[in-house]
PDB file of C-alpha atoms in Angstrom:
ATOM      1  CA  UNK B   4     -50.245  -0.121  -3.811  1.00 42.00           C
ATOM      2  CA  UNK B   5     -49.649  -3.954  -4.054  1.00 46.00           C
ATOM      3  CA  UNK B   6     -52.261  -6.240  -4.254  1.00 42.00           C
ATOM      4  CA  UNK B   7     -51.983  -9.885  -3.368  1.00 41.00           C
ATOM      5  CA  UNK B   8     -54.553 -12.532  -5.133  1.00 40.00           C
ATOM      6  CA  UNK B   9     -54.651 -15.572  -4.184  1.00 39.00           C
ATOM      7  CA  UNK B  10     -54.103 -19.202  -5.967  1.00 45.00           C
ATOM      8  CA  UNK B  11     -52.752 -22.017  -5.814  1.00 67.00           C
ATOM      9  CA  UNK B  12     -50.011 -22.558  -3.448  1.00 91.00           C
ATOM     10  CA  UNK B  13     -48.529 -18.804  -3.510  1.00 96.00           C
ATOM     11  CA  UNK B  14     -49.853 -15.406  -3.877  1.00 97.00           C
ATOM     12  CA  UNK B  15     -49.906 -13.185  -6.976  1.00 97.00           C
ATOM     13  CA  UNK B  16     -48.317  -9.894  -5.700  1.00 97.00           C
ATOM     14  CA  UNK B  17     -48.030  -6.551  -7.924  1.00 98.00           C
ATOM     15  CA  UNK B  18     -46.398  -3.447  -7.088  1.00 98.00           C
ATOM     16  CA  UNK B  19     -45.308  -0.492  -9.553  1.00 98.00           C
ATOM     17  CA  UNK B  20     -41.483   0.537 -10.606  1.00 98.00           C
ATOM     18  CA  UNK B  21     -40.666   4.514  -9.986  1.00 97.00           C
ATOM     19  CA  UNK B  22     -41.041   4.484 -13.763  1.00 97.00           C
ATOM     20  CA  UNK B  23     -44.167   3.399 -14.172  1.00 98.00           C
ATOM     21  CA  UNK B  24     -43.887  -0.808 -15.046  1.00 98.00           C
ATOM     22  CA  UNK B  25     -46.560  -2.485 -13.029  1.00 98.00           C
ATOM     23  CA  UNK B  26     -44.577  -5.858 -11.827  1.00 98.00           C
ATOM     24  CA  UNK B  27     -45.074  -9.111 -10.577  1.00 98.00           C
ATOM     25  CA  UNK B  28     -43.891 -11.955  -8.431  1.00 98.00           C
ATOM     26  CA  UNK B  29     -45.193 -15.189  -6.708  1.00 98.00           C
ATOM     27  CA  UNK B  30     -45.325 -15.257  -2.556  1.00 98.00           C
ATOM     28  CA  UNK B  31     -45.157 -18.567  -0.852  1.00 98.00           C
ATOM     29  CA  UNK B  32     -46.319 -17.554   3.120  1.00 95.00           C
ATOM     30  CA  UNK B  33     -43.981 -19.968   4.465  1.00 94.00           C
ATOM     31  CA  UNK B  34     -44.148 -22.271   7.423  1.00 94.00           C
ATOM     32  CA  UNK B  35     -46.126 -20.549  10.793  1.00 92.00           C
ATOM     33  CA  UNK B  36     -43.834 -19.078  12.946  1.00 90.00           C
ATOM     34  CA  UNK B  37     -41.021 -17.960  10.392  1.00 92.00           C
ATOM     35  CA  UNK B  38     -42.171 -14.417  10.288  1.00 90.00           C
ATOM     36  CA  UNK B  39     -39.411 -12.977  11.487  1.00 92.00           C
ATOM     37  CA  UNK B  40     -36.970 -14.877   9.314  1.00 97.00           C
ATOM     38  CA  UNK B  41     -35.344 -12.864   6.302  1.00 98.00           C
ATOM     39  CA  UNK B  42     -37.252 -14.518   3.315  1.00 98.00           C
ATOM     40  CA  UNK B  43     -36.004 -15.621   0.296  1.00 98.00           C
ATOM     41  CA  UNK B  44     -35.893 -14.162  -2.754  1.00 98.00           C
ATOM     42  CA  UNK B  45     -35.965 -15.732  -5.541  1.00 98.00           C
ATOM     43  CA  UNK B  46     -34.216 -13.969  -9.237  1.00 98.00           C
ATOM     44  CA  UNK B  47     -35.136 -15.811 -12.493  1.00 98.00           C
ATOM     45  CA  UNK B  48     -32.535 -15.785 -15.350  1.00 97.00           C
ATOM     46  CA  UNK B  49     -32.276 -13.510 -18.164  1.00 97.00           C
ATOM     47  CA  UNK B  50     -35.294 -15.020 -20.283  1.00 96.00           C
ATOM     48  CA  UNK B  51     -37.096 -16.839 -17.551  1.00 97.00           C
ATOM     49  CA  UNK B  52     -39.981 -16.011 -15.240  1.00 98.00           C
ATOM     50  CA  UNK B  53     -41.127 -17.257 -12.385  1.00 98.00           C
ATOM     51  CA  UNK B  54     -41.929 -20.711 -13.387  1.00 98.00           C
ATOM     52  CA  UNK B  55     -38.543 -21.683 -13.643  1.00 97.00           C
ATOM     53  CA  UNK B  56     -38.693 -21.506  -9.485  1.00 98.00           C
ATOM     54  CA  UNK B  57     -42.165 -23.791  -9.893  1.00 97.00           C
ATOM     55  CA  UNK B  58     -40.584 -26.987  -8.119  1.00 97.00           C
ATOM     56  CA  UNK B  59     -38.119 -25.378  -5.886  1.00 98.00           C
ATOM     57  CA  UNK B  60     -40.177 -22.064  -4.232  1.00 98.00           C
ATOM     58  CA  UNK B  61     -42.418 -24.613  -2.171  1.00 97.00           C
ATOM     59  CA  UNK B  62     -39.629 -26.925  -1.330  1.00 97.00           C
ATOM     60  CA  UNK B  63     -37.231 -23.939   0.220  1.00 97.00           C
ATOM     61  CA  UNK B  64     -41.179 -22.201   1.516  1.00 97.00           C
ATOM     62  CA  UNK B  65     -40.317 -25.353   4.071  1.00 95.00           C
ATOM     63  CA  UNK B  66     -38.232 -23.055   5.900  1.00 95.00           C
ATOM     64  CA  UNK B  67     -39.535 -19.746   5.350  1.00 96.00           C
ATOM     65  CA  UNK B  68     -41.117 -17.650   3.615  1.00 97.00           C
ATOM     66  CA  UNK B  69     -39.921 -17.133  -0.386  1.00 98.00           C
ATOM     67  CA  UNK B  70     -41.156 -14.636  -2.948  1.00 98.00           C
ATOM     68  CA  UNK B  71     -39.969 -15.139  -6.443  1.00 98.00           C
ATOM     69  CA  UNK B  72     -39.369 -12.092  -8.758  1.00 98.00           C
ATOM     70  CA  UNK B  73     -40.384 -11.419 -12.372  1.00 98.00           C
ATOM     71  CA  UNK B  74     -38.543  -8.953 -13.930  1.00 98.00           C
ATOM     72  CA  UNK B  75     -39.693  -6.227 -16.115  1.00 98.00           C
ATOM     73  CA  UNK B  76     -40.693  -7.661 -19.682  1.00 98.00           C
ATOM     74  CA  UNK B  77     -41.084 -11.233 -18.337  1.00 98.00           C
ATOM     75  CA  UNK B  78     -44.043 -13.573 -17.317  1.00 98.00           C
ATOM     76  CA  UNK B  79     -46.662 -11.525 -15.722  1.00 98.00           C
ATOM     77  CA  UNK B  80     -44.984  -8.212 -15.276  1.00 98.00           C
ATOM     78  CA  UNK B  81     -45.204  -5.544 -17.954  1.00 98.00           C
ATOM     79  CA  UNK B  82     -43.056  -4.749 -20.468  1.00 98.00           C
ATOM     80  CA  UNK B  83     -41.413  -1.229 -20.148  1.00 98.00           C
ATOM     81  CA  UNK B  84     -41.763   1.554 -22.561  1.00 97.00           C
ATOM     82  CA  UNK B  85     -37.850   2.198 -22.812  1.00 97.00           C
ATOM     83  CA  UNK B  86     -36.144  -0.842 -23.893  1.00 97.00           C
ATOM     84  CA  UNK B  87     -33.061   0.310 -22.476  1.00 97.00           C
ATOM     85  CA  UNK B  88     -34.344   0.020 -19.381  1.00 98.00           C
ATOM     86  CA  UNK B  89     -33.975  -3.914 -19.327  1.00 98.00           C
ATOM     87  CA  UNK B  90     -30.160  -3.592 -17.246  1.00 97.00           C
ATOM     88  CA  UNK B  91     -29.325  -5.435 -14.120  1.00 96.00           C
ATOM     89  CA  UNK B  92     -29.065  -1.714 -12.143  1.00 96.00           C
ATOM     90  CA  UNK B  93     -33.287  -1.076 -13.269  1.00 98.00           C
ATOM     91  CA  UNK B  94     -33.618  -4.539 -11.966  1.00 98.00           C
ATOM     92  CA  UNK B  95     -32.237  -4.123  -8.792  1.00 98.00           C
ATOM     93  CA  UNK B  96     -33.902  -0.277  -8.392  1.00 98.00           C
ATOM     94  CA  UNK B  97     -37.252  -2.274  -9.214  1.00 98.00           C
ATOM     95  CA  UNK B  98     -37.331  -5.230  -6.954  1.00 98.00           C
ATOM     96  CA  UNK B  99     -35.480  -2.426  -4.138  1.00 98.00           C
ATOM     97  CA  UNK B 100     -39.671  -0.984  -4.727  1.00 98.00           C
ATOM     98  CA  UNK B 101     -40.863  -4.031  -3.687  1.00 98.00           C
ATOM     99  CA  UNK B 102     -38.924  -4.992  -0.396  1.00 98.00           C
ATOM    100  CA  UNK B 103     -40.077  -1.258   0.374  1.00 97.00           C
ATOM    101  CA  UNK B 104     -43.132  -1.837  -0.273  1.00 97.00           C
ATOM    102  CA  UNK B 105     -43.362  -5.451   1.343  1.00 97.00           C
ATOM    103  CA  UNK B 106     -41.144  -3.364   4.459  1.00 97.00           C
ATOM    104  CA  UNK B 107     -38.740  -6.609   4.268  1.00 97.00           C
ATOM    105  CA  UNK B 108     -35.572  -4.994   5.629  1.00 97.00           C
ATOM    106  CA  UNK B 109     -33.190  -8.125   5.895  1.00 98.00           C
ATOM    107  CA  UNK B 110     -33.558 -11.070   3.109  1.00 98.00           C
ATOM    108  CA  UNK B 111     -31.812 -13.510   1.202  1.00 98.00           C
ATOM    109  CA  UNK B 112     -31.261 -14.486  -2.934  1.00 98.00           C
ATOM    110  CA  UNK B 113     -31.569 -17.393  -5.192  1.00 98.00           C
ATOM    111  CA  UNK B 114     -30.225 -15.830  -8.434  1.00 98.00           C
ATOM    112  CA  UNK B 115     -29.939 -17.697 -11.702  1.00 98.00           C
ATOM    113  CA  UNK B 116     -27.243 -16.439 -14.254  1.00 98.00           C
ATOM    114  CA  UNK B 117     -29.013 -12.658 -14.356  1.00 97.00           C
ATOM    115  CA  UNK B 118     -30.688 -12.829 -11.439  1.00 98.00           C
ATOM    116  CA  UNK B 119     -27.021 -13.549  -9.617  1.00 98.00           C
ATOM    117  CA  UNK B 120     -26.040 -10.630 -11.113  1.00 98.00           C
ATOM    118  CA  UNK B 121     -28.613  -8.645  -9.067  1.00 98.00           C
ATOM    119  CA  UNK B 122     -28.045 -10.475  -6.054  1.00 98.00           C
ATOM    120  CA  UNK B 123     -24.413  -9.474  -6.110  1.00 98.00           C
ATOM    121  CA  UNK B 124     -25.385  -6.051  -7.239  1.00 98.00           C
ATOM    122  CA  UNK B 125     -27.666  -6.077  -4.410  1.00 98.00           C
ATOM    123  CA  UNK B 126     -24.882  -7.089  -1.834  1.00 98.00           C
ATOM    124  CA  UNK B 127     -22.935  -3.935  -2.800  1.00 97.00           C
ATOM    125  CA  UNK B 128     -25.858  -1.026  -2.862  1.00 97.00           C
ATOM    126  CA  UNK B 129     -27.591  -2.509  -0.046  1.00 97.00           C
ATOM    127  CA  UNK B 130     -25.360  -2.947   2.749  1.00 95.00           C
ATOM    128  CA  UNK B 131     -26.386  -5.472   5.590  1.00 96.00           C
ATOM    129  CA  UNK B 132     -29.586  -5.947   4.061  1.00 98.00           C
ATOM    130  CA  UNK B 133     -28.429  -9.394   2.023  1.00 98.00           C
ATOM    131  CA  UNK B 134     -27.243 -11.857   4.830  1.00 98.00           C
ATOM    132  CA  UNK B 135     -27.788 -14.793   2.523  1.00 98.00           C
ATOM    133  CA  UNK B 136     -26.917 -15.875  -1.220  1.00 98.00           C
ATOM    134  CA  UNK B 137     -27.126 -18.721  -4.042  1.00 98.00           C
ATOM    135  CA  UNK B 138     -25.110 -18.030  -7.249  1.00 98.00           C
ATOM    136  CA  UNK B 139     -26.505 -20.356  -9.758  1.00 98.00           C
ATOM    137  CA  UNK B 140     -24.236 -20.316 -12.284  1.00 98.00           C
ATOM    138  CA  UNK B 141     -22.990 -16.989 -12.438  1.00 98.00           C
ATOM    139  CA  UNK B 142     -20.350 -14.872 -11.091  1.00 98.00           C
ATOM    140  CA  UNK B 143     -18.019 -11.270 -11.848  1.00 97.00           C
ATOM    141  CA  UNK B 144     -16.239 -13.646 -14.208  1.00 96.00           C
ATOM    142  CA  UNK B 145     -18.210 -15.107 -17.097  1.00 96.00           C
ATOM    143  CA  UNK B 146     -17.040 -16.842 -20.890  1.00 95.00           C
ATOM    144  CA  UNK B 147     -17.321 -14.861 -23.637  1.00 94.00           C
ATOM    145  CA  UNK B 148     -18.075 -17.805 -25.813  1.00 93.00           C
ATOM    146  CA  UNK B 149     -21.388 -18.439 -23.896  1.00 94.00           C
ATOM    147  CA  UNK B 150     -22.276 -14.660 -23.784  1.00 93.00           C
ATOM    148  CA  UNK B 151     -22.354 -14.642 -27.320  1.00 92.00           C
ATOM    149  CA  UNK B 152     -24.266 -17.798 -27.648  1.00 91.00           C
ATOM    150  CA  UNK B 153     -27.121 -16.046 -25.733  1.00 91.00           C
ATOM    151  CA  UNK B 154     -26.686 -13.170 -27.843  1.00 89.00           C
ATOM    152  CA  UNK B 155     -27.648 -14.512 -30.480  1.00 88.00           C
ATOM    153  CA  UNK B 156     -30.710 -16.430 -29.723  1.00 86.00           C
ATOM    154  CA  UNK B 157     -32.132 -13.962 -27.207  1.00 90.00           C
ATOM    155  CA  UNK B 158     -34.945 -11.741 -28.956  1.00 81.00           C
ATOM    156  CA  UNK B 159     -35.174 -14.200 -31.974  1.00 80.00           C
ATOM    157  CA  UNK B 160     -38.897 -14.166 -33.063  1.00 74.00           C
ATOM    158  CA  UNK B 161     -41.358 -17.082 -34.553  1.00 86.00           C
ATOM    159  CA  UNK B 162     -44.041 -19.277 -33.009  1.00 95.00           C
ATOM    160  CA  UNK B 163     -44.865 -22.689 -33.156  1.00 97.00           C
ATOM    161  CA  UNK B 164     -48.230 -24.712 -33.386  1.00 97.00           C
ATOM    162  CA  UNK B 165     -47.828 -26.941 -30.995  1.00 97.00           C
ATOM    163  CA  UNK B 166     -46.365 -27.172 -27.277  1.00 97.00           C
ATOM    164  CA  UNK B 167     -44.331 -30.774 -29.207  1.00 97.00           C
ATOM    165  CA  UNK B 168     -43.171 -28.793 -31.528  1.00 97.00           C
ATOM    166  CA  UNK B 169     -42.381 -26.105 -29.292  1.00 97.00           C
ATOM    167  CA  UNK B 170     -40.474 -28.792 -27.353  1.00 97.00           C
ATOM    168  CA  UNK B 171     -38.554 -29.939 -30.047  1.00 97.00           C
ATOM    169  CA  UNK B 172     -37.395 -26.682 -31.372  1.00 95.00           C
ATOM    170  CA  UNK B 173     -36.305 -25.764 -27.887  1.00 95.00           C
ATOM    171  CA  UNK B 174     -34.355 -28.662 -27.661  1.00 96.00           C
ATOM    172  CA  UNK B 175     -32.581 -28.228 -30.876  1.00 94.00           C
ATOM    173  CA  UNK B 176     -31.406 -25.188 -29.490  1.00 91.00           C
ATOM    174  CA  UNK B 177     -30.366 -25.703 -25.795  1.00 93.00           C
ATOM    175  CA  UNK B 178     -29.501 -29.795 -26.299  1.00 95.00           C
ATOM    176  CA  UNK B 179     -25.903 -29.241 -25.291  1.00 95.00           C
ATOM    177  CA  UNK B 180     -27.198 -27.748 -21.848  1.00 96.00           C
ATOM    178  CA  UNK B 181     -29.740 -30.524 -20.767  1.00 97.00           C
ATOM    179  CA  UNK B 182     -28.064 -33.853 -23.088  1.00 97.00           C
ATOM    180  CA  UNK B 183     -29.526 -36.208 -20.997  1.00 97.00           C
ATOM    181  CA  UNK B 184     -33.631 -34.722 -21.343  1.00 98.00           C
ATOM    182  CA  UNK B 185     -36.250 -36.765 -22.853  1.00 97.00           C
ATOM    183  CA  UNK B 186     -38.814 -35.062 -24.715  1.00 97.00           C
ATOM    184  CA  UNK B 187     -41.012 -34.667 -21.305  1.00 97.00           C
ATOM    185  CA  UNK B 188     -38.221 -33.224 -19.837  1.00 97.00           C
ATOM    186  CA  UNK B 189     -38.563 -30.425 -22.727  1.00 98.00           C
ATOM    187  CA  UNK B 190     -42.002 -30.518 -22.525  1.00 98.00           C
ATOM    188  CA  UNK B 191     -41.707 -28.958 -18.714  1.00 97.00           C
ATOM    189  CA  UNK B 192     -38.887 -26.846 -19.328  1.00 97.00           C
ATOM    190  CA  UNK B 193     -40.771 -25.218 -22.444  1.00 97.00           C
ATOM    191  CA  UNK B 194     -43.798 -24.871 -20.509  1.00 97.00           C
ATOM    192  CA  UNK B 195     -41.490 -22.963 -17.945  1.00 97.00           C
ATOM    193  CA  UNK B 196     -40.169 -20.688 -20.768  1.00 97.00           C
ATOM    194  CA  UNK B 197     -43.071 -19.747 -23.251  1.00 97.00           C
ATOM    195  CA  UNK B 198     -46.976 -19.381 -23.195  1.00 97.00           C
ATOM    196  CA  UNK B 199     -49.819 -19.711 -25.499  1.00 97.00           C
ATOM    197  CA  UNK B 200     -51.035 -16.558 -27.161  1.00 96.00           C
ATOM    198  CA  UNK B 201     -54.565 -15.491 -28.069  1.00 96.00           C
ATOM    199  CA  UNK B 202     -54.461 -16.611 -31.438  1.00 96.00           C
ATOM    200  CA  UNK B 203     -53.461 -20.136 -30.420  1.00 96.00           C
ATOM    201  CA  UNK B 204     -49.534 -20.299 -31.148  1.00 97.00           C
ATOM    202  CA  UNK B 205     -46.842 -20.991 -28.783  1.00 97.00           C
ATOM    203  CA  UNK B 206     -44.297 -18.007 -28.341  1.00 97.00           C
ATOM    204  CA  UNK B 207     -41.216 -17.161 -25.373  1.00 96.00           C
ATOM    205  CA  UNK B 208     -42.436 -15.378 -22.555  1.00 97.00           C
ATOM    206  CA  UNK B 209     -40.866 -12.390 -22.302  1.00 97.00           C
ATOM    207  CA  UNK B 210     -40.398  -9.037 -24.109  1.00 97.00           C
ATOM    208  CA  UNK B 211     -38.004  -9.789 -27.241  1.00 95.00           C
ATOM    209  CA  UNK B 212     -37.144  -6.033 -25.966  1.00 96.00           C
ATOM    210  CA  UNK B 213     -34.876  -7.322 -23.289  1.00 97.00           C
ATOM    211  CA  UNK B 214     -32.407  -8.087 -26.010  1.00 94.00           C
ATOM    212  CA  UNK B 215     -31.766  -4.363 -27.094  1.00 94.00           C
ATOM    213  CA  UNK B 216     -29.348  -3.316 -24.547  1.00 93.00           C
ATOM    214  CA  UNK B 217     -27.078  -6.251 -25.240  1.00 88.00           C
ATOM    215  CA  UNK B 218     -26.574  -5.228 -28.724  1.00 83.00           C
ATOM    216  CA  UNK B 219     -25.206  -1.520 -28.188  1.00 78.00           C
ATOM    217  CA  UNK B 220     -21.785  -1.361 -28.731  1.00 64.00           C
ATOM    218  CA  UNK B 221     -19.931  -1.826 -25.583  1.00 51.00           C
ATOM    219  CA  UNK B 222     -23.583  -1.768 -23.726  1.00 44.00           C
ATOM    220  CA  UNK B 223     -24.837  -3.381 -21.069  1.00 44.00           C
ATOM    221  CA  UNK B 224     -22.104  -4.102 -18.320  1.00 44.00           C
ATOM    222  CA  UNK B 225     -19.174  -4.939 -20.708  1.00 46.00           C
ATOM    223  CA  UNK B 226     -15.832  -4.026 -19.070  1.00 60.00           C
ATOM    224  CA  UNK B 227     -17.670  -3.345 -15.771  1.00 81.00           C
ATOM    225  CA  UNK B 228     -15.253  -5.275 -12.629  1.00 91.00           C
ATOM    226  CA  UNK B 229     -18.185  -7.259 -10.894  1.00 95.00           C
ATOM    227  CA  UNK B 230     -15.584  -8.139  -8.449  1.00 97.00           C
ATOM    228  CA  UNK B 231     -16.220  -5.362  -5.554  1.00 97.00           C
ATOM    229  CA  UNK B 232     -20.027  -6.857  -5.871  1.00 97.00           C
ATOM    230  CA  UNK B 233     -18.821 -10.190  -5.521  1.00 98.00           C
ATOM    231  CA  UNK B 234     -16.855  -9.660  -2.640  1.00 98.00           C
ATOM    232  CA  UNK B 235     -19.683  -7.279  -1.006  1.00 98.00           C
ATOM    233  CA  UNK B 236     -21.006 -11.321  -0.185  1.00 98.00           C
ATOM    234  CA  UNK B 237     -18.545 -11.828   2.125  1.00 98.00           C
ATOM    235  CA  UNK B 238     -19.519 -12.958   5.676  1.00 96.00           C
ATOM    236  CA  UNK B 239     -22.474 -14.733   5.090  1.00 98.00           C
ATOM    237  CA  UNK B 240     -23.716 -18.267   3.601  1.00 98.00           C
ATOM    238  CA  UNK B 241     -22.890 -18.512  -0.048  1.00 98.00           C
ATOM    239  CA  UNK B 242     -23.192 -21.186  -2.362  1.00 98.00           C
ATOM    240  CA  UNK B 243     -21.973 -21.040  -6.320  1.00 98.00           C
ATOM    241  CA  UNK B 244     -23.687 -24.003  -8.112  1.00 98.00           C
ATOM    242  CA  UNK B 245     -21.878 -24.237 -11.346  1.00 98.00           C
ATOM    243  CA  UNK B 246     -23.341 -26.329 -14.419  1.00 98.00           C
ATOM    244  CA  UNK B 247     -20.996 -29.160 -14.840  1.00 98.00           C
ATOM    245  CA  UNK B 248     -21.060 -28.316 -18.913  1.00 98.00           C
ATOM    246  CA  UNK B 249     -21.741 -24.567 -18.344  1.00 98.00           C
ATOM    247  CA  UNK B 250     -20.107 -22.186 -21.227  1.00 97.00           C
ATOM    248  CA  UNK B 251     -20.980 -19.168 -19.228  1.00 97.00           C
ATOM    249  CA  UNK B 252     -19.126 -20.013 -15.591  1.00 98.00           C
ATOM    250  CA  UNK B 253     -15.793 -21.376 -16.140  1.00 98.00           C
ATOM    251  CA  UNK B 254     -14.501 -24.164 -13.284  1.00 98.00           C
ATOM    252  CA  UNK B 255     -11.455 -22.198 -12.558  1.00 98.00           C
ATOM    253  CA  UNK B 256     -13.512 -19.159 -12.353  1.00 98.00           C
ATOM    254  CA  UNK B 257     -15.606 -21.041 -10.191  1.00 98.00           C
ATOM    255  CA  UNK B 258     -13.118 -21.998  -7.717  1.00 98.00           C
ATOM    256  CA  UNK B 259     -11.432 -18.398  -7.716  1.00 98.00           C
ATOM    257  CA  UNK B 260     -15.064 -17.492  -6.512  1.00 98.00           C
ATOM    258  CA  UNK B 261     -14.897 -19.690  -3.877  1.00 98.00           C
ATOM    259  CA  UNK B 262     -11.405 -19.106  -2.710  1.00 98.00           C
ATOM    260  CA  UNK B 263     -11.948 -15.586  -2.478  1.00 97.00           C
ATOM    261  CA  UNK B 264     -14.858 -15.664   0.149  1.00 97.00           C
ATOM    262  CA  UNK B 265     -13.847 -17.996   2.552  1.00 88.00           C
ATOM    263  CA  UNK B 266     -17.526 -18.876   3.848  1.00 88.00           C
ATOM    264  CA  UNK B 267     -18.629 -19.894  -0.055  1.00 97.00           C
ATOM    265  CA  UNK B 268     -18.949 -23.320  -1.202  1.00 98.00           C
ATOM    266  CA  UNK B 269     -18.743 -24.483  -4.624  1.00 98.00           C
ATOM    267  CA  UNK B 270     -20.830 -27.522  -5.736  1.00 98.00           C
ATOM    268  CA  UNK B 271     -20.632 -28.584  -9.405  1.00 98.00           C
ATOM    269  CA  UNK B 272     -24.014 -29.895 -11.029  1.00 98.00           C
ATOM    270  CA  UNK B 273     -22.989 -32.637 -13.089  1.00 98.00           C
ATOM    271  CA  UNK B 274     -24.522 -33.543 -16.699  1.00 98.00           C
ATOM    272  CA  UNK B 275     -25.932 -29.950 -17.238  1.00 98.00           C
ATOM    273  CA  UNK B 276     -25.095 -26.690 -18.767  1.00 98.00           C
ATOM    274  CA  UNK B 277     -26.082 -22.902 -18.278  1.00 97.00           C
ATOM    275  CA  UNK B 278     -27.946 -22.991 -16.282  1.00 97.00           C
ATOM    276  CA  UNK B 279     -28.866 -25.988 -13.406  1.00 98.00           C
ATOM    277  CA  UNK B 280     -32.355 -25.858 -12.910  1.00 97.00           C
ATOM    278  CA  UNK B 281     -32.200 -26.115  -9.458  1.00 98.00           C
ATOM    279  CA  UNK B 282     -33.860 -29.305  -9.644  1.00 96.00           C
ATOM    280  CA  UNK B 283     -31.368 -31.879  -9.771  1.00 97.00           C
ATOM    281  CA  UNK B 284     -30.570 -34.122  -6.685  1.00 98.00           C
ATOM    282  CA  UNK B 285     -27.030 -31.910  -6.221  1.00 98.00           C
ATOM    283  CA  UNK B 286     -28.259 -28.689  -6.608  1.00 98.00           C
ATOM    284  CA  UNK B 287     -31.216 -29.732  -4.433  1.00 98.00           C
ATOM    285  CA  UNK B 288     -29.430 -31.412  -1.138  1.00 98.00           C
ATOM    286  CA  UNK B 289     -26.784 -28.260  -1.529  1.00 98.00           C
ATOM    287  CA  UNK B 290     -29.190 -25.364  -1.342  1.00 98.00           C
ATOM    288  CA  UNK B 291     -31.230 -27.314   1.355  1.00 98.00           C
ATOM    289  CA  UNK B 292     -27.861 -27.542   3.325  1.00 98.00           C
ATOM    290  CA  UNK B 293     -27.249 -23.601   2.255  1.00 98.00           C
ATOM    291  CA  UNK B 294     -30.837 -22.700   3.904  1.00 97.00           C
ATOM    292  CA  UNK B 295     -30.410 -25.093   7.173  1.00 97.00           C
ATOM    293  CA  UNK B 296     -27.118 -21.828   7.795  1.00 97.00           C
ATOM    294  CA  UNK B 297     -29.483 -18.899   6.932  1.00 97.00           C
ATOM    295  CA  UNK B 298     -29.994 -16.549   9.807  1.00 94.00           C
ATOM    296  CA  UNK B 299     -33.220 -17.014  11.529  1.00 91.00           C
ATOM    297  CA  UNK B 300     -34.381 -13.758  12.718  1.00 87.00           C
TER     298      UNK B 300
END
């Protein structure tokens, strides 16, 4: 069964996966009388957790309530057994658990480059049930120069002293995303992204396992026509938020996105990469303007 603790401004809710990976996500109640308003759920990207929503959860928990997801082998939740487990369709069959659980029938997404994916993924296995969606820099067509990029940090190993130099050496890697950070700006992003372990070194937070299914040949969801799950968005209020310098979501892929699905809207971030954090003055008035169209009941 879940359990819900409480602290701070959210709740700490577990649940288990069918295979066994006890989970985790953050629950912000929302404002009294949105009860019967599909909440929002809200899908980190491929190495975050659910810091990365840390600013924006309470500012969308205006409006209703919002429960942010941490996948398998990140933050709080577990890390799984099988390695090869850590693919969008486990993610979606996992977080499917918990709106079971929870008995949430209709909801919306906030997905982040992998958590998009499972939005969209979503859409298509669980008809009806998704009457709301924010692509943050993501879509069914994505670079293959950025892919690779992520490929080959992802999973990399070592530790650093210091949350500085933690900092730094995060910025030396993703400076082309955020150009215009200071080193306090680093300071909260790397806070977002790693944690302190026992023995006093700073380290990513997740499960350097999650890497392992993106280095089988022709793995993961190469080839796959993400398309159909794209389009299985259609009808309701969608907004694609595209990194101004993002290497993983093309512009003109961006605006094929939005002409296919007449209802989305495309709003470029400028200044940033892959991925906006949600943050930003743009991305901020655009998903506020997304939420004021969301179904209330």
């Amino acid at each position: 069964m879940a359990q819900q603790e409480s602290r701070h401004d959210w709740s700490d809710q577990y649940w288990w996966s069918h295979d066994g990976v006890r989970l985790h996500a953050r629950v912000y109640a929302g404002p009294e009388g949105s009860e019967n308003a599909p909440p929002i759920l809200c899908m980190p990207g491929l190495a975050r957790n659910a810091r990365d929503f840390e600013d924006l959860a309470p500012h969308v928990a205006q409006y209703r309530k919002v429960i942010v997801i941490e996948f398998r082998g990140r933050g709080e939740s577990a890390y799984a057994k099988d390695p090869m487990t850590y693919v969008p369709l486990t993610y979606v069959q996992d977080v499917v658990a918990l709106l079971d659980e929870m008995k949430i029938d209709r909801f919306t997404a906030i997905g982040t480059s992998l958590g998009g994916l499972v939005a969209m993924l979503m859409a298509a296995t669980l008809p009806g049930r998704l009457v709301g969606a924010v692509l943050n820099d993501v879509g069914p067509e994505l670079e293959t120069a950025g892919l690779e990029r992520i490929r080959d940090y992802i999973g990399a190993g070592g530790s650093q002293p210091t949350w500085i130099h933690a900092a730094r050496a995060f910025a030396e890697l993703n400076g082309a995303v955020y150009p215009a950070y200071d080193i306090r700006d680093w300071l909260r992003v790397t806070k977002r992204t790693h944690k302190l372990t026992p023995e006093g070194r700073i380290v990513t937070d997740y499960d350097k396992q999650i890497a392992a299914p993106l280095r089988v040949p022709n793995g993961g969801d190469a080839g796959v026509d993400l398309w159909p799950a794209y389009r299985a968005l259609a009808g309701i209020p969608l907004l694609i938020l595209r990194g101004e310098l993002s290497d993983i979501l093309a512009r003109r892929a961006g605006e094929k996105m939005a002409a296919e699905l007449p209802g989305a809207r495309l709003v470029e971030v400028p200044g940033v990469g892959h991925a906006p954090t949600m943050d930003e003055p743009e991305a901020r008035a655009a998903i506020d303007a997304w939420t004021a169209e969301l179904p209330q009941a």
